[in-house]
Amino acid sequence: MTIERVSASADHESEDLPALDPPAGAAAGLAPTEDAASVEGASLGVASTFLAPRLALLSALAQYGHLSAAAASLGIAQSTASRWLQSLNARVGVDLTRRVHGQIQLTAAGHTMAEAVEFGQSLLRLGVARAQVRSRPHDGQVRFGYLRSLATSKAPYLLRRFSDAFPRVRFVLHEANHEELTQRLRRGDIDIALTTVDQPDTVFVEYPLLREPLVLVVPEAHRWAKRDSVRVHECRDVTMVGLVNGTALRRSVDELLLRARVRPRYTFVTAEIAVLRGLVAAGMGVAVLPGSHDAPTPGSAEIALVPRTYRRVGLVVAAHRPLEPAAEAFLQASAALKL
């Protein structure tokens, strides 16, 4: 949390396998051409087709201890299994198996390789299980971001309403200002944001939910504290506290004031709305903020502004990034609510 004192004169502020040949040109230190890249991709595809069944056989041999049982578990003939192991030894360049008293057994290197194969298979099984869970809206995960000013009111309300119907869905929550939320949406760090809407940005899709009136927040001992309303142009000669430059709400407030030919004089600026409310309650100035969803901060009063101005809030998602089922369900359920 940062509070900045503003000068009175300031206005605003894969590991390669040994037997695989390198791409054409690599030996000469040349960058791969498009044809070389195609050859490399084809080589890796052949390697995967070659290695996968043979590594599965190696793992089965470690599990069953006998080649006949390992071959039977994979549905192949024992003679085929023997050839597979021979070719695997040749490809890897290490003896993974040896014949002892007429039986094929794993060497120490073979046991090491089999352990690695089992670890990889475990990761694959885990990945499949996670993918299956995330494909079901009742069991998935939603990464949800919201404005700090909505952290104790609207955001919990949306979460509770959805969790009543989908109790097994897990949420990862992110609390931030509008600019950080939109950056997270662009990067794909979050699925859905509850933030200000009506932004001229085609990379997002917006679902408006509510309008928050902007009000003048004053200390409870201020001469205007008992008034029902204040015209914006009356704020010309008052000391103000405000948000830092570059935030959506600061831009909206400055535009509102400038339309009324009021050049705001900010003595303190901060990135946190809660801090602003505290500064006002302490008598450090007045502020234009969204009206409180609960009671005003103790020591302050909220007065309607004339003309009435609103901040529009809604759900925002990235336009070209499909949502997973759980996130899509949360979006549709929340967008249908009246806040």
PDB file of N, CA, C and O in Angstrom, residues 139-207:
ATOM      1  N   ASP A 139     -16.856 -29.859 -11.613  1.00  0.00           N
ATOM      2  CA  ASP A 139     -15.632 -30.229 -10.906  1.00  0.00           C
ATOM      3  C   ASP A 139     -14.423 -29.381 -11.280  1.00  0.00           C
ATOM      4  O   ASP A 139     -13.328 -29.636 -10.812  1.00  0.00           O
ATOM      5  N   GLY A 140     -14.585 -28.397 -12.130  1.00  0.00           N
ATOM      6  CA  GLY A 140     -13.447 -27.661 -12.648  1.00  0.00           C
ATOM      7  C   GLY A 140     -12.951 -26.543 -11.749  1.00  0.00           C
ATOM      8  O   GLY A 140     -13.279 -26.460 -10.563  1.00  0.00           O
ATOM      9  N   GLN A 141     -12.168 -25.676 -12.348  1.00  0.00           N
ATOM     10  CA  GLN A 141     -11.556 -24.559 -11.629  1.00  0.00           C
ATOM     11  C   GLN A 141     -11.816 -23.270 -12.388  1.00  0.00           C
ATOM     12  O   GLN A 141     -11.819 -23.240 -13.617  1.00  0.00           O
ATOM     13  N   VAL A 142     -12.037 -22.188 -11.638  1.00  0.00           N
ATOM     14  CA  VAL A 142     -12.259 -20.866 -12.224  1.00  0.00           C
ATOM     15  C   VAL A 142     -11.260 -19.900 -11.617  1.00  0.00           C
ATOM     16  O   VAL A 142     -11.138 -19.807 -10.399  1.00  0.00           O
ATOM     17  N   ARG A 143     -10.559 -19.176 -12.475  1.00  0.00           N
ATOM     18  CA  ARG A 143      -9.637 -18.130 -12.012  1.00  0.00           C
ATOM     19  C   ARG A 143     -10.375 -16.798 -12.163  1.00  0.00           C
ATOM     20  O   ARG A 143     -10.604 -16.332 -13.270  1.00  0.00           O
ATOM     21  N   PHE A 144     -10.740 -16.223 -11.033  1.00  0.00           N
ATOM     22  CA  PHE A 144     -11.641 -15.067 -11.009  1.00  0.00           C
ATOM     23  C   PHE A 144     -10.951 -13.872 -10.388  1.00  0.00           C
ATOM     24  O   PHE A 144     -10.436 -13.940  -9.268  1.00  0.00           O
ATOM     25  N   GLY A 145     -10.941 -12.765 -11.122  1.00  0.00           N
ATOM     26  CA  GLY A 145     -10.375 -11.526 -10.602  1.00  0.00           C
ATOM     27  C   GLY A 145     -11.455 -10.484 -10.414  1.00  0.00           C
ATOM     28  O   GLY A 145     -12.464 -10.479 -11.122  1.00  0.00           O
ATOM     29  N   TYR A 146     -11.246  -9.559  -9.484  1.00  0.00           N
ATOM     30  CA  TYR A 146     -12.262  -8.542  -9.206  1.00  0.00           C
ATOM     31  C   TYR A 146     -11.593  -7.298  -8.632  1.00  0.00           C
ATOM     32  O   TYR A 146     -10.471  -7.344  -8.098  1.00  0.00           O
ATOM     33  N   LEU A 147     -12.305  -6.184  -8.755  1.00  0.00           N
ATOM     34  CA  LEU A 147     -11.814  -4.926  -8.215  1.00  0.00           C
ATOM     35  C   LEU A 147     -11.738  -4.983  -6.688  1.00  0.00           C
ATOM     36  O   LEU A 147     -12.598  -5.576  -6.036  1.00  0.00           O
ATOM     37  N   ARG A 148     -10.750  -4.323  -6.134  1.00  0.00           N
ATOM     38  CA  ARG A 148     -10.611  -4.283  -4.674  1.00  0.00           C
ATOM     39  C   ARG A 148     -11.833  -3.657  -4.021  1.00  0.00           C
ATOM     40  O   ARG A 148     -12.237  -4.064  -2.928  1.00  0.00           O
ATOM     41  N   SER A 149     -12.431  -2.683  -4.690  1.00  0.00           N
ATOM     42  CA  SER A 149     -13.592  -2.011  -4.102  1.00  0.00           C
ATOM     43  C   SER A 149     -14.813  -2.916  -4.050  1.00  0.00           C
ATOM     44  O   SER A 149     -15.799  -2.589  -3.384  1.00  0.00           O
ATOM     45  N   LEU A 150     -14.774  -4.061  -4.741  1.00  0.00           N
ATOM     46  CA  LEU A 150     -15.894  -5.004  -4.739  1.00  0.00           C
ATOM     47  C   LEU A 150     -15.584  -6.262  -3.936  1.00  0.00           C
ATOM     48  O   LEU A 150     -16.363  -7.218  -3.947  1.00  0.00           O
ATOM     49  N   ALA A 151     -14.454  -6.256  -3.233  1.00  0.00           N
ATOM     50  CA  ALA A 151     -13.977  -7.466  -2.561  1.00  0.00           C
ATOM     51  C   ALA A 151     -14.842  -7.888  -1.387  1.00  0.00           C
ATOM     52  O   ALA A 151     -14.841  -9.060  -1.006  1.00  0.00           O
ATOM     53  N   THR A 152     -15.588  -6.956  -0.807  1.00  0.00           N
ATOM     54  CA  THR A 152     -16.405  -7.299   0.360  1.00  0.00           C
ATOM     55  C   THR A 152     -17.896  -7.249   0.065  1.00  0.00           C
ATOM     56  O   THR A 152     -18.696  -7.348   0.991  1.00  0.00           O
ATOM     57  N   SER A 153     -18.250  -7.080  -1.201  1.00  0.00           N
ATOM     58  CA  SER A 153     -19.675  -6.951  -1.516  1.00  0.00           C
ATOM     59  C   SER A 153     -20.070  -7.797  -2.713  1.00  0.00           C
ATOM     60  O   SER A 153     -20.534  -8.928  -2.564  1.00  0.00           O
ATOM     61  N   LYS A 154     -19.894  -7.282  -3.907  1.00  0.00           N
ATOM     62  CA  LYS A 154     -20.411  -7.941  -5.107  1.00  0.00           C
ATOM     63  C   LYS A 154     -19.665  -9.225  -5.444  1.00  0.00           C
ATOM     64  O   LYS A 154     -20.280 -10.212  -5.858  1.00  0.00           O
ATOM     65  N   ALA A 155     -18.340  -9.239  -5.314  1.00  0.00           N
ATOM     66  CA  ALA A 155     -17.583 -10.451  -5.644  1.00  0.00           C
ATOM     67  C   ALA A 155     -17.996 -11.633  -4.757  1.00  0.00           C
ATOM     68  O   ALA A 155     -18.283 -12.722  -5.270  1.00  0.00           O
ATOM     69  N   PRO A 156     -18.050 -11.464  -3.430  1.00  0.00           N
ATOM     70  CA  PRO A 156     -18.507 -12.590  -2.598  1.00  0.00           C
ATOM     71  C   PRO A 156     -19.933 -13.024  -2.920  1.00  0.00           C
ATOM     72  O   PRO A 156     -20.256 -14.208  -2.826  1.00  0.00           O
ATOM     73  N   TYR A 157     -20.783 -12.080  -3.292  1.00  0.00           N
ATOM     74  CA  TYR A 157     -22.165 -12.425  -3.635  1.00  0.00           C
ATOM     75  C   TYR A 157     -22.199 -13.346  -4.843  1.00  0.00           C
ATOM     76  O   TYR A 157     -22.908 -14.370  -4.844  1.00  0.00           O
ATOM     77  N   LEU A 158     -21.444 -13.017  -5.899  1.00  0.00           N
ATOM     78  CA  LEU A 158     -21.406 -13.873  -7.087  1.00  0.00           C
ATOM     79  C   LEU A 158     -20.841 -15.252  -6.754  1.00  0.00           C
ATOM     80  O   LEU A 158     -21.348 -16.280  -7.217  1.00  0.00           O
ATOM     81  N   LEU A 159     -19.802 -15.279  -5.951  1.00  0.00           N
ATOM     82  CA  LEU A 159     -19.184 -16.555  -5.578  1.00  0.00           C
ATOM     83  C   LEU A 159     -20.149 -17.425  -4.783  1.00  0.00           C
ATOM     84  O   LEU A 159     -20.240 -18.639  -5.014  1.00  0.00           O
ATOM     85  N   ARG A 160     -20.859 -16.823  -3.842  1.00  0.00           N
ATOM     86  CA  ARG A 160     -21.788 -17.612  -3.026  1.00  0.00           C
ATOM     87  C   ARG A 160     -22.926 -18.156  -3.864  1.00  0.00           C
ATOM     88  O   ARG A 160     -23.298 -19.325  -3.736  1.00  0.00           O
ATOM     89  N   ARG A 161     -23.517 -17.336  -4.723  1.00  0.00           N
ATOM     90  CA  ARG A 161     -24.634 -17.790  -5.547  1.00  0.00           C
ATOM     91  C   ARG A 161     -24.222 -18.953  -6.445  1.00  0.00           C
ATOM     92  O   ARG A 161     -24.957 -19.931  -6.588  1.00  0.00           O
ATOM     93  N   PHE A 162     -23.038 -18.872  -7.036  1.00  0.00           N
ATOM     94  CA  PHE A 162     -22.598 -19.953  -7.923  1.00  0.00           C
ATOM     95  C   PHE A 162     -22.220 -21.194  -7.126  1.00  0.00           C
ATOM     96  O   PHE A 162     -22.535 -22.324  -7.523  1.00  0.00           O
ATOM     97  N   SER A 163     -21.546 -21.005  -5.995  1.00  0.00           N
ATOM     98  CA  SER A 163     -21.094 -22.159  -5.199  1.00  0.00           C
ATOM     99  C   SER A 163     -22.257 -22.927  -4.603  1.00  0.00           C
ATOM    100  O   SER A 163     -22.137 -24.126  -4.335  1.00  0.00           O
ATOM    101  N   ASP A 164     -23.386 -22.261  -4.381  1.00  0.00           N
ATOM    102  CA  ASP A 164     -24.571 -22.985  -3.910  1.00  0.00           C
ATOM    103  C   ASP A 164     -25.016 -24.036  -4.917  1.00  0.00           C
ATOM    104  O   ASP A 164     -25.479 -25.117  -4.541  1.00  0.00           O
ATOM    105  N   ALA A 165     -24.874 -23.731  -6.213  1.00  0.00           N
ATOM    106  CA  ALA A 165     -25.291 -24.663  -7.273  1.00  0.00           C
ATOM    107  C   ALA A 165     -24.163 -25.580  -7.715  1.00  0.00           C
ATOM    108  O   ALA A 165     -24.410 -26.701  -8.155  1.00  0.00           O
ATOM    109  N   PHE A 166     -22.902 -25.128  -7.593  1.00  0.00           N
ATOM    110  CA  PHE A 166     -21.746 -25.920  -8.035  1.00  0.00           C
ATOM    111  C   PHE A 166     -20.722 -25.983  -6.901  1.00  0.00           C
ATOM    112  O   PHE A 166     -19.661 -25.359  -6.970  1.00  0.00           O
ATOM    113  N   PRO A 167     -21.018 -26.725  -5.852  1.00  0.00           N
ATOM    114  CA  PRO A 167     -20.144 -26.686  -4.669  1.00  0.00           C
ATOM    115  C   PRO A 167     -18.763 -27.283  -4.884  1.00  0.00           C
ATOM    116  O   PRO A 167     -17.853 -27.010  -4.094  1.00  0.00           O
ATOM    117  N   ARG A 168     -18.575 -28.098  -5.934  1.00  0.00           N
ATOM    118  CA  ARG A 168     -17.276 -28.745  -6.131  1.00  0.00           C
ATOM    119  C   ARG A 168     -16.342 -27.940  -7.020  1.00  0.00           C
ATOM    120  O   ARG A 168     -15.171 -28.292  -7.182  1.00  0.00           O
ATOM    121  N   VAL A 169     -16.810 -26.853  -7.599  1.00  0.00           N
ATOM    122  CA  VAL A 169     -15.944 -26.013  -8.419  1.00  0.00           C
ATOM    123  C   VAL A 169     -14.983 -25.239  -7.512  1.00  0.00           C
ATOM    124  O   VAL A 169     -15.381 -24.666  -6.503  1.00  0.00           O
ATOM    125  N   ARG A 170     -13.717 -25.231  -7.888  1.00  0.00           N
ATOM    126  CA  ARG A 170     -12.691 -24.537  -7.107  1.00  0.00           C
ATOM    127  C   ARG A 170     -12.404 -23.175  -7.749  1.00  0.00           C
ATOM    128  O   ARG A 170     -12.403 -23.032  -8.972  1.00  0.00           O
ATOM    129  N   PHE A 171     -12.141 -22.182  -6.890  1.00  0.00           N
ATOM    130  CA  PHE A 171     -11.842 -20.840  -7.368  1.00  0.00           C
ATOM    131  C   PHE A 171     -10.439 -20.431  -6.948  1.00  0.00           C
ATOM    132  O   PHE A 171     -10.011 -20.690  -5.822  1.00  0.00           O
ATOM    133  N   VAL A 172      -9.734 -19.786  -7.870  1.00  0.00           N
ATOM    134  CA  VAL A 172      -8.489 -19.096  -7.561  1.00  0.00           C
ATOM    135  C   VAL A 172      -8.787 -17.608  -7.724  1.00  0.00           C
ATOM    136  O   VAL A 172      -9.155 -17.157  -8.812  1.00  0.00           O
ATOM    137  N   LEU A 173      -8.664 -16.842  -6.644  1.00  0.00           N
ATOM    138  CA  LEU A 173      -9.121 -15.457  -6.625  1.00  0.00           C
ATOM    139  C   LEU A 173      -7.956 -14.481  -6.748  1.00  0.00           C
ATOM    140  O   LEU A 173      -6.879 -14.706  -6.190  1.00  0.00           O
ATOM    141  N   HIS A 174      -8.205 -13.402  -7.491  1.00  0.00           N
ATOM    142  CA  HIS A 174      -7.209 -12.350  -7.673  1.00  0.00           C
ATOM    143  C   HIS A 174      -7.890 -10.996  -7.445  1.00  0.00           C
ATOM    144  O   HIS A 174      -8.861 -10.668  -8.119  1.00  0.00           O
ATOM    145  N   GLU A 175      -7.381 -10.227  -6.508  1.00  0.00           N
ATOM    146  CA  GLU A 175      -7.915  -8.900  -6.200  1.00  0.00           C
ATOM    147  C   GLU A 175      -6.945  -7.849  -6.715  1.00  0.00           C
ATOM    148  O   GLU A 175      -5.760  -7.878  -6.390  1.00  0.00           O
ATOM    149  N   ALA A 176      -7.424  -6.938  -7.555  1.00  0.00           N
ATOM    150  CA  ALA A 176      -6.514  -5.968  -8.172  1.00  0.00           C
ATOM    151  C   ALA A 176      -7.303  -4.775  -8.688  1.00  0.00           C
ATOM    152  O   ALA A 176      -8.532  -4.735  -8.604  1.00  0.00           O
ATOM    153  N   ASN A 177      -6.597  -3.792  -9.248  1.00  0.00           N
ATOM    154  CA  ASN A 177      -7.275  -2.671  -9.884  1.00  0.00           C
ATOM    155  C   ASN A 177      -7.616  -3.045 -11.326  1.00  0.00           C
ATOM    156  O   ASN A 177      -7.235  -4.104 -11.825  1.00  0.00           O
ATOM    157  N   HIS A 178      -8.331  -2.154 -11.999  1.00  0.00           N
ATOM    158  CA  HIS A 178      -8.820  -2.456 -13.348  1.00  0.00           C
ATOM    159  C   HIS A 178      -7.667  -2.742 -14.309  1.00  0.00           C
ATOM    160  O   HIS A 178      -7.731  -3.690 -15.109  1.00  0.00           O
ATOM    161  N   GLU A 179      -6.610  -1.953 -14.247  1.00  0.00           N
ATOM    162  CA  GLU A 179      -5.511  -2.114 -15.196  1.00  0.00           C
ATOM    163  C   GLU A 179      -4.828  -3.469 -15.032  1.00  0.00           C
ATOM    164  O   GLU A 179      -4.520  -4.144 -16.026  1.00  0.00           O
ATOM    165  N   GLU A 180      -4.597  -3.892 -13.801  1.00  0.00           N
ATOM    166  CA  GLU A 180      -3.958  -5.191 -13.590  1.00  0.00           C
ATOM    167  C   GLU A 180      -4.876  -6.329 -14.005  1.00  0.00           C
ATOM    168  O   GLU A 180      -4.421  -7.331 -14.561  1.00  0.00           O
ATOM    169  N   LEU A 181      -6.170  -6.191 -13.760  1.00  0.00           N
ATOM    170  CA  LEU A 181      -7.114  -7.241 -14.147  1.00  0.00           C
ATOM    171  C   LEU A 181      -7.137  -7.432 -15.662  1.00  0.00           C
ATOM    172  O   LEU A 181      -7.128  -8.564 -16.156  1.00  0.00           O
ATOM    173  N   THR A 182      -7.164  -6.346 -16.412  1.00  0.00           N
ATOM    174  CA  THR A 182      -7.178  -6.481 -17.867  1.00  0.00           C
ATOM    175  C   THR A 182      -5.858  -7.050 -18.385  1.00  0.00           C
ATOM    176  O   THR A 182      -5.842  -7.816 -19.355  1.00  0.00           O
ATOM    177  N   GLN A 183      -4.749  -6.706 -17.752  1.00  0.00           N
ATOM    178  CA  GLN A 183      -3.472  -7.304 -18.134  1.00  0.00           C
ATOM    179  C   GLN A 183      -3.473  -8.808 -17.890  1.00  0.00           C
ATOM    180  O   GLN A 183      -2.988  -9.596 -18.722  1.00  0.00           O
ATOM    181  N   ARG A 184      -4.032  -9.223 -16.763  1.00  0.00           N
ATOM    182  CA  ARG A 184      -4.109 -10.659 -16.466  1.00  0.00           C
ATOM    183  C   ARG A 184      -5.007 -11.381 -17.470  1.00  0.00           C
ATOM    184  O   ARG A 184      -4.733 -12.510 -17.866  1.00  0.00           O
ATOM    185  N   LEU A 185      -6.091 -10.740 -17.888  1.00  0.00           N
ATOM    186  CA  LEU A 185      -6.953 -11.326 -18.912  1.00  0.00           C
ATOM    187  C   LEU A 185      -6.202 -11.482 -20.227  1.00  0.00           C
ATOM    188  O   LEU A 185      -6.306 -12.516 -20.908  1.00  0.00           O
ATOM    189  N   ARG A 186      -5.452 -10.472 -20.610  1.00  0.00           N
ATOM    190  CA  ARG A 186      -4.690 -10.543 -21.862  1.00  0.00           C
ATOM    191  C   ARG A 186      -3.676 -11.688 -21.836  1.00  0.00           C
ATOM    192  O   ARG A 186      -3.496 -12.391 -22.840  1.00  0.00           O
ATOM    193  N   ARG A 187      -3.006 -11.874 -20.688  1.00  0.00           N
ATOM    194  CA  ARG A 187      -1.994 -12.926 -20.574  1.00  0.00           C
ATOM    195  C   ARG A 187      -2.607 -14.299 -20.379  1.00  0.00           C
ATOM    196  O   ARG A 187      -1.891 -15.313 -20.506  1.00  0.00           O
ATOM    197  N   GLY A 188      -3.884 -14.376 -20.058  1.00  0.00           N
ATOM    198  CA  GLY A 188      -4.505 -15.656 -19.767  1.00  0.00           C
ATOM    199  C   GLY A 188      -4.286 -16.129 -18.352  1.00  0.00           C
ATOM    200  O   GLY A 188      -4.476 -17.307 -18.054  1.00  0.00           O
ATOM    201  N   ASP A 189      -3.909 -15.206 -17.453  1.00  0.00           N
ATOM    202  CA  ASP A 189      -3.685 -15.575 -16.053  1.00  0.00           C
ATOM    203  C   ASP A 189      -4.994 -15.762 -15.293  1.00  0.00           C
ATOM    204  O   ASP A 189      -5.020 -16.446 -14.268  1.00  0.00           O
ATOM    205  N   ILE A 190      -6.049 -15.107 -15.734  1.00  0.00           N
ATOM    206  CA  ILE A 190      -7.370 -15.288 -15.136  1.00  0.00           C
ATOM    207  C   ILE A 190      -8.375 -15.543 -16.253  1.00  0.00           C
ATOM    208  O   ILE A 190      -8.123 -15.234 -17.422  1.00  0.00           O
ATOM    209  N   ASP A 191      -9.515 -16.125 -15.881  1.00  0.00           N
ATOM    210  CA  ASP A 191     -10.560 -16.440 -16.851  1.00  0.00           C
ATOM    211  C   ASP A 191     -11.570 -15.307 -16.985  1.00  0.00           C
ATOM    212  O   ASP A 191     -11.991 -14.968 -18.095  1.00  0.00           O
ATOM    213  N   ILE A 192     -11.970 -14.743 -15.856  1.00  0.00           N
ATOM    214  CA  ILE A 192     -13.054 -13.764 -15.813  1.00  0.00           C
ATOM    215  C   ILE A 192     -12.675 -12.669 -14.824  1.00  0.00           C
ATOM    216  O   ILE A 192     -12.060 -12.942 -13.784  1.00  0.00           O
ATOM    217  N   ALA A 193     -13.049 -11.436 -15.159  1.00  0.00           N
ATOM    218  CA  ALA A 193     -12.801 -10.320 -14.243  1.00  0.00           C
ATOM    219  C   ALA A 193     -14.100  -9.576 -13.986  1.00  0.00           C
ATOM    220  O   ALA A 193     -14.901  -9.370 -14.906  1.00  0.00           O
ATOM    221  N   LEU A 194     -14.303  -9.179 -12.739  1.00  0.00           N
ATOM    222  CA  LEU A 194     -15.391  -8.285 -12.358  1.00  0.00           C
ATOM    223  C   LEU A 194     -14.784  -6.899 -12.228  1.00  0.00           C
ATOM    224  O   LEU A 194     -14.088  -6.599 -11.261  1.00  0.00           O
ATOM    225  N   THR A 195     -15.041  -6.043 -13.229  1.00  0.00           N
ATOM    226  CA  THR A 195     -14.356  -4.765 -13.279  1.00  0.00           C
ATOM    227  C   THR A 195     -15.204  -3.763 -14.048  1.00  0.00           C
ATOM    228  O   THR A 195     -16.348  -4.052 -14.406  1.00  0.00           O
ATOM    229  N   THR A 196     -14.660  -2.591 -14.303  1.00  0.00           N
ATOM    230  CA  THR A 196     -15.398  -1.583 -15.048  1.00  0.00           C
ATOM    231  C   THR A 196     -15.537  -1.999 -16.509  1.00  0.00           C
ATOM    232  O   THR A 196     -14.652  -2.655 -17.062  1.00  0.00           O
ATOM    233  N   VAL A 197     -16.642  -1.624 -17.121  1.00  0.00           N
ATOM    234  CA  VAL A 197     -16.902  -1.978 -18.521  1.00  0.00           C
ATOM    235  C   VAL A 197     -17.058  -0.698 -19.344  1.00  0.00           C
ATOM    236  O   VAL A 197     -16.752   0.391 -18.874  1.00  0.00           O
ATOM    237  N   ASP A 198     -17.531  -0.862 -20.574  1.00  0.00           N
ATOM    238  CA  ASP A 198     -17.615   0.250 -21.534  1.00  0.00           C
ATOM    239  C   ASP A 198     -16.233   0.722 -21.950  1.00  0.00           C
ATOM    240  O   ASP A 198     -16.013   1.913 -22.188  1.00  0.00           O
ATOM    241  N   GLN A 199     -15.290  -0.198 -22.032  1.00  0.00           N
ATOM    242  CA  GLN A 199     -13.948   0.146 -22.500  1.00  0.00           C
ATOM    243  C   GLN A 199     -13.852  -0.123 -24.003  1.00  0.00           C
ATOM    244  O   GLN A 199     -14.300  -1.161 -24.476  1.00  0.00           O
ATOM    245  N   PRO A 200     -13.261   0.798 -24.788  1.00  0.00           N
ATOM    246  CA  PRO A 200     -13.167   0.619 -26.238  1.00  0.00           C
ATOM    247  C   PRO A 200     -12.052  -0.345 -26.622  1.00  0.00           C
ATOM    248  O   PRO A 200     -11.064   0.035 -27.243  1.00  0.00           O
ATOM    249  N   ASP A 201     -12.186  -1.597 -26.258  1.00  0.00           N
ATOM    250  CA  ASP A 201     -11.146  -2.597 -26.529  1.00  0.00           C
ATOM    251  C   ASP A 201     -11.808  -3.855 -27.060  1.00  0.00           C
ATOM    252  O   ASP A 201     -12.532  -4.546 -26.343  1.00  0.00           O
ATOM    253  N   THR A 202     -11.541  -4.169 -28.333  1.00  0.00           N
ATOM    254  CA  THR A 202     -12.206  -5.304 -28.978  1.00  0.00           C
ATOM    255  C   THR A 202     -11.635  -6.643 -28.555  1.00  0.00           C
ATOM    256  O   THR A 202     -12.163  -7.678 -28.970  1.00  0.00           O
ATOM    257  N   VAL A 203     -10.579  -6.667 -27.766  1.00  0.00           N
ATOM    258  CA  VAL A 203     -10.031  -7.958 -27.344  1.00  0.00           C
ATOM    259  C   VAL A 203     -10.811  -8.541 -26.174  1.00  0.00           C
ATOM    260  O   VAL A 203     -10.550  -9.670 -25.760  1.00  0.00           O
ATOM    261  N   PHE A 204     -11.797  -7.771 -25.655  1.00  0.00           N
ATOM    262  CA  PHE A 204     -12.593  -8.251 -24.533  1.00  0.00           C
ATOM    263  C   PHE A 204     -14.070  -8.311 -24.908  1.00  0.00           C
ATOM    264  O   PHE A 204     -14.541  -7.586 -25.789  1.00  0.00           O
ATOM    265  N   VAL A 205     -14.791  -9.193 -24.198  1.00  0.00           N
ATOM    266  CA  VAL A 205     -16.249  -9.247 -24.270  1.00  0.00           C
ATOM    267  C   VAL A 205     -16.771  -8.876 -22.891  1.00  0.00           C
ATOM    268  O   VAL A 205     -16.295  -9.413 -21.880  1.00  0.00           O
ATOM    269  N   GLU A 206     -17.739  -7.955 -22.840  1.00  0.00           N
ATOM    270  CA  GLU A 206     -18.220  -7.428 -21.569  1.00  0.00           C
ATOM    271  C   GLU A 206     -19.665  -7.822 -21.311  1.00  0.00           C
ATOM    272  O   GLU A 206     -20.472  -7.891 -22.239  1.00  0.00           O
ATOM    273  N   TYR A 207     -19.976  -8.066 -20.051  1.00  0.00           N
ATOM    274  CA  TYR A 207     -21.324  -8.401 -19.605  1.00  0.00           C
ATOM    275  C   TYR A 207     -21.683  -7.440 -18.470  1.00  0.00           C
ATOM    276  O   TYR A 207     -21.398  -7.715 -17.297  1.00  0.00           O
TER     277      TYR A 207
END
